[in-house]
Structures are given as structure tokens and as C-alpha cells.
Amino acid sequence: MRRSARRGLTDFEVRLRSSRPGIGFAARITATVLTEPPYPITSEELAAAVRALLRKAAADVAAACDPADLATARDVVGEHLRAKRSLSTDPPVEFRASLALDLPPEDQAAVAALLSAQRQQAVTDILRRQAAEAVASELADPVALLVRWIERDDADWSKLSTVLADADKVTEVFARYKPEHERTVEHQALEVLREFLASFPEPSQKLMLYTLLAAGMESAQRPQLALKTKALLNGHTSSVLSGET
């Protein structure tokens, strides 16, 4: 009975769905019966029941595996089938299994085509995002926006005053655009700090703020940043002095 059951449980095939619709795995499963005979059912019935149970167990796990990562799929499905199982017979018959998992040639071609399409789409997305970031960065400057308008073939110079009036509004919209990598807490804090500094328009107020900022950096043991802030402070001092003269 053991030999007869083994013949029906060696290298039986199963087609398994993957996480990608239309792409699947081909597996060959070998089961090992752990319970000693005699068995409560015939060897043919035993082999059929074990095959059905193992096919379902493999299918349940393989459906979540990515065919583009065949090595991981082999590990996951193989580990799942190595667990000890038993048939609900009286008495129970215990068994475990191993498998060889692969991709049929047509599915290998499908995976290659899928990865190629994903790479091409990724390049397209990156180029589109870079172009959007470059345009947004340029048009956040009112002067650049005005140059863009002047360079148009159909630029109507009689509308220049209207364009100048709307330039600040348009550039403000572009200035609020932030790429994904600039949406961190640090960049948000930088925006808050920029708004805070801009809320003190008088040169004397800015001098006071930069002086306090440099002193705070020195207290925080950031001498290099304090030096950079003092350089900005010197620039404001020069502009104030030139304004007074």
C-alpha cells in the first residue's frame, strides 16, 4: 500500500495562479506519507485525496506570489507545503510534501514583457515629473514668467499691464508646488521659517532676527551654520548702510 501510494504522489503536476493575472506557475509536487499502513482507505483513494489537498494548499499561497520574483515564490510555497498535514480519515493519515516550482516558457515571456513595460513607464513618469518640477521652479519667478509671455509669437503688448498685475498671483501658485521629496517635515518647517522672516519687512527688523538666529545656532553648538547666518547678516548690514547713505 505504501509503494502504491508513493507512485501516485511522486512528481504530480499542478498549474498555480500568481499575483499577476494571466501569469502562472508550473509545479511538480512530491508527497511523503508519514503514517504506517494499513490505511483506512485504498492507496488510490489516499493518493487522490492527498493530491487534492496539496494542490489547494499550494494554490492558496502561490496566488499571492509575484512571478517576477521566482526565488521568493519557491521559498514561500515550498515552506508552506513542508508543514505536516493529515487526512480527516479514521484514523488520520499524516503526510508532508516538497515541490519544484518554475515558470512555463510562455509565462517567462509574459513576465519579461511586463517588467519591460514597467521600466519604460517608470522612465516616462520620472521624465514627466522632472519636467513639471523644472517648469514650476522657473515660473515661480515673476521675471521668468514675464519672459515666457514675451517669447510667445502672439504676445499682445497692449495686455502687458494685465500680465504684470497677474504675475504675482500666478507665480505664487507655482511657488506652492512641491515635489514629493520636498514634502518632508524639514521642508515644511523651512516654509514656516521663510514666512516668519518675511513677516518682518523692515531692514532693522531683519537685522535683529538674523542676529538672534546666529546666536541661537552658536548656543546649539552649530558654529558653521552660525557663520553662514552672520554672512547673511553682514549682507543686510551693507544694504542698510547703503540705503542710509
Tab-separated table of N, CA, C and O in Angstrom, residues 4-10 12 31 33 41-56 87 95:
chain	number	residue	atom	x	y	z
A	4	SER	N	2.327	1.710	-3.504
A	4	SER	CA	1.276	2.108	-4.425
A	4	SER	C	0.901	3.571	-4.212
A	4	SER	O	0.712	4.326	-5.176
A	5	ALA	N	0.822	3.992	-2.961
A	5	ALA	CA	0.508	5.394	-2.673
A	5	ALA	C	1.636	6.299	-3.146
A	5	ALA	O	1.402	7.386	-3.688
A	6	ARG	N	2.886	5.833	-2.960
A	6	ARG	CA	4.031	6.651	-3.364
A	6	ARG	C	4.022	6.901	-4.863
A	6	ARG	O	4.393	7.980	-5.325
A	7	ARG	N	3.637	5.880	-5.649
A	7	ARG	CA	3.603	6.060	-7.102
A	7	ARG	C	2.622	7.161	-7.501
A	7	ARG	O	2.867	7.908	-8.449
A	8	GLY	N	1.530	7.292	-6.777
A	8	GLY	CA	0.552	8.316	-7.112
A	8	GLY	C	0.867	9.683	-6.531
A	8	GLY	O	0.150	10.656	-6.821
A	9	LEU	N	1.913	9.757	-5.717
A	9	LEU	CA	2.243	11.018	-5.040
A	9	LEU	C	3.617	11.550	-5.415
A	9	LEU	O	4.125	12.464	-4.766
A	10	THR	N	4.230	10.993	-6.448
A	10	THR	CA	5.566	11.429	-6.856
A	10	THR	C	5.482	12.283	-8.109
A	10	THR	O	4.973	11.839	-9.150
A	12	PHE	N	3.644	14.804	-9.138
A	12	PHE	CA	2.386	15.109	-9.825
A	12	PHE	C	2.320	16.620	-10.094
A	12	PHE	O	2.814	17.435	-9.312
A	31	ALA	N	4.711	14.100	-2.476
A	31	ALA	CA	4.256	13.966	-1.093
A	31	ALA	C	4.844	12.712	-0.467
A	31	ALA	O	5.083	11.707	-1.148
A	33	VAL	N	4.039	10.108	2.664
A	33	VAL	CA	3.096	9.677	3.701
A	33	VAL	C	3.885	9.246	4.930
A	33	VAL	O	4.799	8.414	4.849
A	41	ILE	N	-8.319	3.785	3.871
A	41	ILE	CA	-8.865	3.840	2.515
A	41	ILE	C	-7.847	3.194	1.587
A	41	ILE	O	-6.698	2.938	1.963
A	42	THR	N	-8.244	2.947	0.333
A	42	THR	CA	-7.325	2.313	-0.612
A	42	THR	C	-6.189	3.274	-0.955
A	42	THR	O	-6.293	4.498	-0.766
A	43	SER	N	-5.110	2.719	-1.476
A	43	SER	CA	-3.954	3.548	-1.830
A	43	SER	C	-4.309	4.551	-2.913
A	43	SER	O	-3.800	5.680	-2.919
A	44	GLU	N	-5.172	4.175	-3.853
A	44	GLU	CA	-5.592	5.099	-4.909
A	44	GLU	C	-6.402	6.250	-4.329
A	44	GLU	O	-6.215	7.422	-4.695
A	45	GLU	N	-7.320	5.951	-3.423
A	45	GLU	CA	-8.119	6.986	-2.771
A	45	GLU	C	-7.233	7.888	-1.916
A	45	GLU	O	-7.414	9.105	-1.865
A	46	LEU	N	-6.263	7.280	-1.240
A	46	LEU	CA	-5.334	8.043	-0.415
A	46	LEU	C	-4.541	9.023	-1.265
A	46	LEU	O	-4.437	10.219	-0.935
A	47	ALA	N	-3.976	8.535	-2.386
A	47	ALA	CA	-3.171	9.397	-3.250
A	47	ALA	C	-4.011	10.529	-3.828
A	47	ALA	O	-3.567	11.691	-3.884
A	48	ALA	N	-5.239	10.230	-4.242
A	48	ALA	CA	-6.104	11.255	-4.821
A	48	ALA	C	-6.450	12.323	-3.792
A	48	ALA	O	-6.458	13.535	-4.089
A	49	ALA	N	-6.744	11.913	-2.560
A	49	ALA	CA	-7.094	12.864	-1.505
A	49	ALA	C	-5.910	13.754	-1.144
A	49	ALA	O	-6.057	14.965	-0.943
A	50	VAL	N	-4.718	13.164	-1.058
A	50	VAL	CA	-3.516	13.938	-0.740
A	50	VAL	C	-3.212	14.925	-1.862
A	50	VAL	O	-2.874	16.091	-1.615
A	51	ARG	N	-3.313	14.491	-3.112
A	51	ARG	CA	-3.052	15.386	-4.240
A	51	ARG	C	-4.007	16.582	-4.219
A	51	ARG	O	-3.601	17.727	-4.421
A	52	ALA	N	-5.280	16.310	-3.984
A	52	ALA	CA	-6.271	17.392	-3.969
A	52	ALA	C	-5.961	18.396	-2.860
A	52	ALA	O	-6.032	19.619	-3.068
A	53	LEU	N	-5.611	17.879	-1.683
A	53	LEU	CA	-5.326	18.779	-0.555
A	53	LEU	C	-4.086	19.619	-0.821
A	53	LEU	O	-4.057	20.826	-0.549
A	54	LEU	N	-3.036	18.993	-1.381
A	54	LEU	CA	-1.797	19.720	-1.631
A	54	LEU	C	-1.932	20.726	-2.778
A	54	LEU	O	-1.331	21.804	-2.746
A	55	ARG	N	-2.699	20.373	-3.790
A	55	ARG	CA	-2.935	21.322	-4.886
A	55	ARG	C	-3.619	22.591	-4.354
A	55	ARG	O	-3.256	23.700	-4.710
A	56	LYS	N	-4.611	22.403	-3.499
A	56	LYS	CA	-5.303	23.563	-2.932
A	56	LYS	C	-4.377	24.361	-2.023
A	56	LYS	O	-4.361	25.609	-2.048
A	87	LEU	N	-5.039	13.705	6.587
A	87	LEU	CA	-6.364	13.487	6.015
A	87	LEU	C	-7.351	13.240	7.151
A	87	LEU	O	-7.012	12.617	8.169
A	95	PHE	N	1.022	13.373	6.384
A	95	PHE	CA	1.937	13.463	5.246
A	95	PHE	C	2.499	14.876	5.174
A	95	PHE	O	1.985	15.809	5.796
